[in-house]
Amino acid sequence: MGHMIFGNLGALIFWGVLALLIYVAVRATINRDGADSKSNDPVDILRRRYARGEIDKEEFDRRMKDLS
């Protein structure tokens, strides 16, 4: 019976460590990709807003002209 308890505990530890490694890898990937897109450059911000559909083409063009 003691062997079965340690076997189950070992499996639980294995899956817990595996889940933790996957979580850390996903978070690192998200943070790395997100860091590049967090630029404070006004043109980059404007392009992201246009890409997300927050502003239309006319608004985008008008603001790009203002920034030039």
mmCIF file with all atom_site columns, C-alpha atoms in Angstrom:
data_model
loop_
_atom_site.group_PDB
_atom_site.id
_atom_site.type_symbol
_atom_site.label_atom_id
_atom_site.label_alt_id
_atom_site.label_comp_id
_atom_site.label_asym_id
_atom_site.label_entity_id
_atom_site.label_seq_id
_atom_site.pdbx_PDB_ins_code
_atom_site.Cartn_x
_atom_site.Cartn_y
_atom_site.Cartn_z
_atom_site.occupancy
_atom_site.B_iso_or_equiv
_atom_site.pdbx_formal_charge
_atom_site.auth_seq_id
_atom_site.auth_comp_id
_atom_site.auth_asym_id
_atom_site.auth_atom_id
_atom_site.pdbx_PDB_model_num
ATOM 1  C CA . MET A 1 1  ? 0.000   0.000  0.000   1.00 0.00 ? 1  MET A CA 1
ATOM 2  C CA . GLY A 1 2  ? 2.861   2.412  0.794   1.00 0.00 ? 2  GLY A CA 1
ATOM 3  C CA . HIS A 1 3  ? 4.316   1.874  -2.677  1.00 0.00 ? 3  HIS A CA 1
ATOM 4  C CA . MET A 1 4  ? 1.006   2.895  -4.258  1.00 0.00 ? 4  MET A CA 1
ATOM 5  C CA . ILE A 1 5  ? 0.818   6.119  -2.238  1.00 0.00 ? 5  ILE A CA 1
ATOM 6  C CA . PHE A 1 6  ? 4.332   7.168  -3.271  1.00 0.00 ? 6  PHE A CA 1
ATOM 7  C CA . GLY A 1 7  ? 3.577   6.175  -6.868  1.00 0.00 ? 7  GLY A CA 1
ATOM 8  C CA . ASN A 1 8  ? 0.531   8.428  -6.917  1.00 0.00 ? 8  ASN A CA 1
ATOM 9  C CA . LEU A 1 9  ? 2.435   11.204 -5.167  1.00 0.00 ? 9  LEU A CA 1
ATOM 10 C CA . GLY A 1 10 ? 5.237   10.921 -7.714  1.00 0.00 ? 10 GLY A CA 1
ATOM 11 C CA . ALA A 1 11 ? 2.754   11.167 -10.592 1.00 0.00 ? 11 ALA A CA 1
ATOM 12 C CA . LEU A 1 12 ? 1.101   14.176 -8.973  1.00 0.00 ? 12 LEU A CA 1
ATOM 13 C CA . ILE A 1 13 ? 4.470   15.906 -8.552  1.00 0.00 ? 13 ILE A CA 1
ATOM 14 C CA . PHE A 1 14 ? 5.433   15.072 -12.148 1.00 0.00 ? 14 PHE A CA 1
ATOM 15 C CA . TRP A 1 15 ? 2.226   16.522 -13.626 1.00 0.00 ? 15 TRP A CA 1
ATOM 16 C CA . GLY A 1 16 ? 2.419   19.545 -11.322 1.00 0.00 ? 16 GLY A CA 1
ATOM 17 C CA . VAL A 1 17 ? 5.967   20.336 -12.435 1.00 0.00 ? 17 VAL A CA 1
ATOM 18 C CA . LEU A 1 18 ? 5.021   19.802 -16.090 1.00 0.00 ? 18 LEU A CA 1
ATOM 19 C CA . ALA A 1 19 ? 2.032   22.145 -15.764 1.00 0.00 ? 19 ALA A CA 1
ATOM 20 C CA . LEU A 1 20 ? 4.245   24.753 -14.082 1.00 0.00 ? 20 LEU A CA 1
ATOM 21 C CA . LEU A 1 21 ? 6.827   24.575 -16.878 1.00 0.00 ? 21 LEU A CA 1
ATOM 22 C CA . ILE A 1 22 ? 4.126   24.992 -19.532 1.00 0.00 ? 22 ILE A CA 1
ATOM 23 C CA . TYR A 1 23 ? 2.666   27.966 -17.637 1.00 0.00 ? 23 TYR A CA 1
ATOM 24 C CA . VAL A 1 24 ? 6.086   29.649 -17.345 1.00 0.00 ? 24 VAL A CA 1
ATOM 25 C CA . ALA A 1 25 ? 6.834   29.067 -21.044 1.00 0.00 ? 25 ALA A CA 1
ATOM 26 C CA . VAL A 1 26 ? 3.493   30.539 -22.136 1.00 0.00 ? 26 VAL A CA 1
ATOM 27 C CA . ARG A 1 27 ? 3.890   33.573 -19.865 1.00 0.00 ? 27 ARG A CA 1
ATOM 28 C CA . ALA A 1 28 ? 7.415   34.214 -21.144 1.00 0.00 ? 28 ALA A CA 1
ATOM 29 C CA . THR A 1 29 ? 6.201   34.048 -24.744 1.00 0.00 ? 29 THR A CA 1
ATOM 30 C CA . ILE A 1 30 ? 3.301   36.416 -24.082 1.00 0.00 ? 30 ILE A CA 1
ATOM 31 C CA . ASN A 1 31 ? 5.507   38.910 -22.239 1.00 0.00 ? 31 ASN A CA 1
ATOM 32 C CA . ARG A 1 32 ? 8.152   38.846 -24.964 1.00 0.00 ? 32 ARG A CA 1
ATOM 33 C CA . ASP A 1 33 ? 5.620   39.459 -27.741 1.00 0.00 ? 33 ASP A CA 1
ATOM 34 C CA . GLY A 1 34 ? 3.736   42.050 -25.698 1.00 0.00 ? 34 GLY A CA 1
ATOM 35 C CA . ALA A 1 35 ? 6.861   44.040 -24.848 1.00 0.00 ? 35 ALA A CA 1
ATOM 36 C CA . ASP A 1 36 ? 7.510   44.781 -28.508 1.00 0.00 ? 36 ASP A CA 1
ATOM 37 C CA . SER A 1 37 ? 3.963   46.011 -29.083 1.00 0.00 ? 37 SER A CA 1
ATOM 38 C CA . LYS A 1 38 ? 3.977   48.398 -26.098 1.00 0.00 ? 38 LYS A CA 1
ATOM 39 C CA . SER A 1 39 ? 5.902   51.125 -27.897 1.00 0.00 ? 39 SER A CA 1
ATOM 40 C CA . ASN A 1 40 ? 5.049   54.684 -26.899 1.00 0.00 ? 40 ASN A CA 1
ATOM 41 C CA . ASP A 1 41 ? 5.809   55.993 -30.385 1.00 0.00 ? 41 ASP A CA 1
ATOM 42 C CA . PRO A 1 42 ? 2.682   57.905 -31.531 1.00 0.00 ? 42 PRO A CA 1
ATOM 43 C CA . VAL A 1 43 ? 2.802   56.389 -35.022 1.00 0.00 ? 43 VAL A CA 1
ATOM 44 C CA . ASP A 1 44 ? 2.968   52.861 -33.574 1.00 0.00 ? 44 ASP A CA 1
ATOM 45 C CA . ILE A 1 45 ? 0.053   53.607 -31.256 1.00 0.00 ? 45 ILE A CA 1
ATOM 46 C CA . LEU A 1 46 ? -1.946  55.015 -34.157 1.00 0.00 ? 46 LEU A CA 1
ATOM 47 C CA . ARG A 1 47 ? -1.215  51.974 -36.305 1.00 0.00 ? 47 ARG A CA 1
ATOM 48 C CA . ARG A 1 48 ? -2.287  49.607 -33.512 1.00 0.00 ? 48 ARG A CA 1
ATOM 49 C CA . ARG A 1 49 ? -5.526  51.543 -32.980 1.00 0.00 ? 49 ARG A CA 1
ATOM 50 C CA . TYR A 1 50 ? -6.277  51.382 -36.716 1.00 0.00 ? 50 TYR A CA 1
ATOM 51 C CA . ALA A 1 51 ? -5.466  47.662 -36.815 1.00 0.00 ? 51 ALA A CA 1
ATOM 52 C CA . ARG A 1 52 ? -7.828  47.007 -33.890 1.00 0.00 ? 52 ARG A CA 1
ATOM 53 C CA . GLY A 1 53 ? -10.587 48.950 -35.656 1.00 0.00 ? 53 GLY A CA 1
ATOM 54 C CA . GLU A 1 54 ? -10.773 51.710 -33.037 1.00 0.00 ? 54 GLU A CA 1
ATOM 55 C CA . ILE A 1 55 ? -10.449 54.383 -35.737 1.00 0.00 ? 55 ILE A CA 1
ATOM 56 C CA . ASP A 1 56 ? -11.429 54.403 -39.400 1.00 0.00 ? 56 ASP A CA 1
ATOM 57 C CA . LYS A 1 57 ? -9.190  55.120 -42.415 1.00 0.00 ? 57 LYS A CA 1
ATOM 58 C CA . GLU A 1 58 ? -10.108 58.813 -42.588 1.00 0.00 ? 58 GLU A CA 1
ATOM 59 C CA . GLU A 1 59 ? -9.255  59.330 -38.913 1.00 0.00 ? 59 GLU A CA 1
ATOM 60 C CA . PHE A 1 60 ? -6.021  57.360 -39.365 1.00 0.00 ? 60 PHE A CA 1
ATOM 61 C CA . ASP A 1 61 ? -4.980  59.440 -42.394 1.00 0.00 ? 61 ASP A CA 1
ATOM 62 C CA . ARG A 1 62 ? -5.863  62.722 -40.655 1.00 0.00 ? 62 ARG A CA 1
ATOM 63 C CA . ARG A 1 63 ? -3.854  61.855 -37.563 1.00 0.00 ? 63 ARG A CA 1
ATOM 64 C CA . MET A 1 64 ? -0.901  60.569 -39.603 1.00 0.00 ? 64 MET A CA 1
ATOM 65 C CA . LYS A 1 65 ? -0.874  63.923 -41.429 1.00 0.00 ? 65 LYS A CA 1
ATOM 66 C CA . ASP A 1 66 ? -0.941  65.746 -38.084 1.00 0.00 ? 66 ASP A CA 1
ATOM 67 C CA . LEU A 1 67 ? 2.014   63.702 -36.845 1.00 0.00 ? 67 LEU A CA 1
ATOM 68 C CA . SER A 1 68 ? 4.094   64.246 -39.993 1.00 0.00 ? 68 SER A CA 1
#
